[in-house]
Amino acid sequence: MWQIDVDKDKCVGDEECVNACPAQVYEIVDGKAEPVNADECLGCETCVEVCPEGALTVTEV
Ligand code: SF4
Protein backbone atom coordinates (compact mmCIF):
# COMPACT_ATOMS: atom_id res chain seq x y z
CA MET A 1 0.00 0.00 0.00
CA TRP A 2 1.11 3.51 -0.80
CA GLN A 3 0.08 6.66 0.99
CA ILE A 4 -0.17 9.76 -1.16
CA ASP A 5 0.03 13.19 0.41
CA VAL A 6 -0.77 16.37 -1.51
CA ASP A 7 0.43 19.64 0.01
CA LYS A 8 -2.56 21.74 -0.98
CA ASP A 9 -0.65 24.93 -0.17
CA LYS A 10 1.92 24.05 -2.86
CA CYS A 11 -0.37 22.45 -5.46
CA VAL A 12 -1.32 24.78 -8.32
CA GLY A 13 -3.54 22.25 -10.12
CA ASP A 14 -1.46 22.15 -13.30
CA GLU A 15 -2.45 18.50 -13.96
CA GLU A 16 1.14 17.27 -14.38
CA CYS A 17 0.43 14.36 -12.03
CA VAL A 18 -2.95 13.68 -13.62
CA ASN A 19 -1.29 13.29 -17.02
CA ALA A 20 1.83 11.43 -15.85
CA CYS A 21 0.37 8.83 -13.50
CA PRO A 22 0.14 5.42 -15.21
CA ALA A 23 -2.64 4.33 -12.85
CA GLN A 24 -5.03 7.30 -13.18
CA VAL A 25 -4.75 7.99 -9.47
CA TYR A 26 -5.33 11.74 -9.64
CA GLU A 27 -8.14 14.09 -10.56
CA ILE A 28 -8.26 17.85 -10.15
CA VAL A 29 -10.87 18.72 -7.52
CA ASP A 30 -11.54 22.38 -6.74
CA GLY A 31 -8.33 23.32 -8.54
CA LYS A 32 -6.07 20.94 -6.60
CA ALA A 33 -4.75 17.43 -7.20
CA GLU A 34 -6.74 14.79 -5.37
CA PRO A 35 -5.61 11.13 -5.25
CA VAL A 36 -9.13 9.79 -5.85
CA ASN A 37 -7.86 6.34 -6.82
CA ALA A 38 -5.06 6.01 -4.27
CA ASP A 39 -5.73 2.27 -3.99
CA GLU A 40 -4.44 1.89 -7.57
CA CYS A 41 -1.06 3.52 -6.83
CA LEU A 42 1.97 1.53 -8.02
CA GLY A 43 4.51 3.48 -5.99
CA CYS A 44 6.48 4.50 -9.08
CA GLU A 45 6.90 8.11 -7.85
CA THR A 46 6.49 9.49 -11.37
CA CYS A 47 4.06 12.04 -9.96
CA VAL A 48 6.61 13.14 -7.38
CA GLU A 49 9.20 13.66 -10.12
CA VAL A 50 6.97 15.59 -12.52
CA CYS A 51 5.38 17.92 -9.97
CA PRO A 52 7.15 21.28 -10.42
CA GLU A 53 5.88 22.50 -7.07
CA GLY A 54 7.15 19.56 -5.02
CA ALA A 55 3.65 19.14 -3.66
CA LEU A 56 3.48 15.34 -3.69
CA THR A 57 4.89 12.65 -1.46
CA VAL A 58 4.36 8.93 -1.84
CA THR A 59 5.17 6.70 1.12
CA GLU A 60 4.97 2.93 1.49
CA VAL A 61 2.73 2.02 4.40
S1 SF4 B 1 3.47 6.92 -7.48
FE1 SF4 B 1 3.07 6.41 -9.65
S2 SF4 B 1 1.16 5.20 -9.61
FE2 SF4 B 1 1.31 6.26 -7.62
S3 SF4 B 1 0.16 8.15 -7.87
FE3 SF4 B 1 2.31 8.64 -8.35
S4 SF4 B 1 2.49 8.35 -10.60
FE4 SF4 B 1 0.58 7.34 -9.92
XYZ file of N, CA and C and ligand atoms in Angstrom:
191
model
N 0.841 -1.208 0.000
C 0.000 0.000 0.000
C 0.871 1.251 0.000
N 0.386 2.250 -0.698
C 1.113 3.510 -0.804
C 0.219 4.649 -0.324
N 0.801 5.486 0.507
C 0.080 6.660 0.989
C 0.522 7.863 0.170
N -0.442 8.572 -0.349
C -0.166 9.757 -1.160
C -0.587 10.990 -0.389
N 0.343 11.920 -0.257
C 0.032 13.188 0.406
C 0.208 14.331 -0.577
N -0.805 15.174 -0.659
C -0.770 16.369 -1.506
C -0.720 17.592 -0.593
N 0.345 18.371 -0.732
C 0.431 19.635 0.005
C -0.410 20.658 -0.754
N -1.601 20.881 -0.258
C -2.560 21.740 -0.978
C -2.101 23.203 -1.019
N -1.193 23.564 -0.123
C -0.653 24.928 -0.166
C 0.317 25.099 -1.332
N 0.961 23.997 -1.751
C 1.916 24.050 -2.859
C 1.262 23.748 -4.209
N 0.263 22.880 -4.210
C -0.368 22.446 -5.461
C -1.013 23.624 -6.185
N -0.710 23.730 -7.512
C -1.324 24.785 -8.324
C -2.306 24.189 -9.342
N -2.538 22.881 -9.259
C -3.543 22.253 -10.116
C -3.183 22.233 -11.581
N -1.891 22.093 -11.896
C -1.464 22.146 -13.299
C -1.638 20.820 -14.043
N -2.121 19.802 -13.359
C -2.452 18.502 -13.962
C -1.250 17.677 -14.386
N -0.032 18.080 -14.001
C 1.137 17.274 -14.379
C 1.002 15.843 -13.856
N 0.585 15.702 -12.617
C 0.434 14.364 -12.033
C -0.717 13.604 -12.682
N -1.796 14.317 -12.973
C -2.951 13.682 -13.617
C -2.509 13.029 -14.926
N -1.701 13.765 -15.704
C -1.287 13.290 -17.016
C -0.160 12.263 -16.951
N 0.656 12.308 -15.912
C 1.829 11.433 -15.849
C 1.544 10.093 -15.176
N 0.612 10.056 -14.280
C 0.366 8.834 -13.502
C -0.134 7.700 -14.396
N 0.555 6.549 -14.376
C 0.135 5.422 -15.211
C -1.102 4.701 -14.678
N -1.514 5.043 -13.474
C -2.636 4.325 -12.848
C -3.875 5.205 -12.662
N -3.876 6.386 -13.276
C -5.031 7.301 -13.177
C -5.462 7.541 -11.727
N -4.466 7.779 -10.891
C -4.748 7.987 -9.470
C -5.373 9.353 -9.196
N -4.955 10.366 -9.984
C -5.329 11.744 -9.638
C -6.462 12.304 -10.498
N -7.233 13.176 -9.858
C -8.140 14.086 -10.557
C -7.925 15.464 -9.946
N -8.295 16.499 -10.704
C -8.257 17.849 -10.151
C -9.630 18.142 -9.526
N -9.641 18.418 -8.249
C -10.874 18.721 -7.523
C -10.718 20.098 -6.894
N -11.611 21.003 -7.246
C -11.544 22.379 -6.738
C -10.175 23.003 -6.974
N -9.583 22.693 -8.147
C -8.329 23.317 -8.535
C -7.076 22.712 -7.933
N -7.224 21.596 -7.226
C -6.068 20.941 -6.599
C -6.069 19.453 -6.938
N -4.862 18.864 -6.959
C -4.749 17.432 -7.204
C -5.342 16.654 -6.034
N -6.138 15.646 -6.386
C -6.743 14.792 -5.372
C -6.494 13.340 -5.784
N -5.877 12.534 -4.905
C -5.615 11.129 -5.254
C -6.871 10.275 -5.059
N -7.816 10.428 -5.996
C -9.128 9.793 -5.849
C -9.062 8.272 -5.987
N -8.011 7.792 -6.659
C -7.856 6.341 -6.825
C -6.554 5.876 -6.176
N -6.322 6.315 -4.960
C -5.062 6.011 -4.272
C -4.818 4.501 -4.158
N -5.887 3.724 -4.108
C -5.734 2.270 -3.990
C -5.036 1.665 -5.207
N -5.050 2.392 -6.336
C -4.441 1.890 -7.569
C -2.964 2.250 -7.690
N -2.432 3.028 -6.745
C -1.059 3.515 -6.832
C -0.059 2.373 -6.902
N 0.927 2.528 -7.801
C 1.972 1.534 -8.023
C 3.271 1.873 -7.293
N 3.308 3.056 -6.701
C 4.509 3.478 -5.988
C 5.673 3.863 -6.876
N 5.401 4.224 -8.126
C 6.477 4.504 -9.084
C 7.126 5.876 -8.871
N 6.431 6.754 -8.166
C 6.904 8.110 -7.851
C 7.069 9.001 -9.081
N 6.483 8.612 -10.196
C 6.487 9.488 -11.370
C 5.843 10.827 -11.049
N 4.761 10.794 -10.313
C 4.056 12.041 -9.965
C 4.951 12.959 -9.139
N 5.703 12.360 -8.231
C 6.606 13.144 -7.381
C 7.642 13.850 -8.248
N 8.152 13.112 -9.271
C 9.200 13.656 -10.124
C 8.686 14.757 -11.052
N 7.455 14.612 -11.541
C 6.967 15.591 -12.522
C 6.360 16.829 -11.882
N 6.028 16.772 -10.605
C 5.382 17.925 -9.974
C 6.389 19.063 -9.807
N 6.184 20.185 -10.511
C 7.148 21.281 -10.421
C 7.086 22.027 -9.098
N 6.046 21.803 -8.352
C 5.879 22.504 -7.072
C 6.366 21.683 -5.891
N 6.741 20.423 -6.125
C 7.150 19.561 -5.018
C 6.041 19.327 -4.024
N 4.812 19.220 -4.546
C 3.647 19.143 -3.665
C 3.273 17.717 -3.254
N 3.922 16.722 -3.887
C 3.479 15.340 -3.686
C 4.518 14.517 -2.955
N 4.038 13.671 -2.062
C 4.892 12.651 -1.464
C 4.151 11.322 -1.506
N 4.912 10.275 -1.791
C 4.365 8.926 -1.843
C 5.183 8.064 -0.889
N 4.505 7.440 0.056
C 5.174 6.696 1.118
C 4.594 5.293 1.211
N 5.461 4.302 1.311
C 4.969 2.929 1.489
C 4.474 2.767 2.912
N 3.305 2.215 3.062
C 2.733 2.021 4.396
C 2.333 0.572 4.601
S 3.469 6.923 -7.477
Fe 3.068 6.409 -9.646
S 1.164 5.197 -9.612
Fe 1.314 6.256 -7.622
S 0.161 8.152 -7.873
Fe 2.312 8.637 -8.349
S 2.493 8.354 -10.604
Fe 0.576 7.345 -9.924
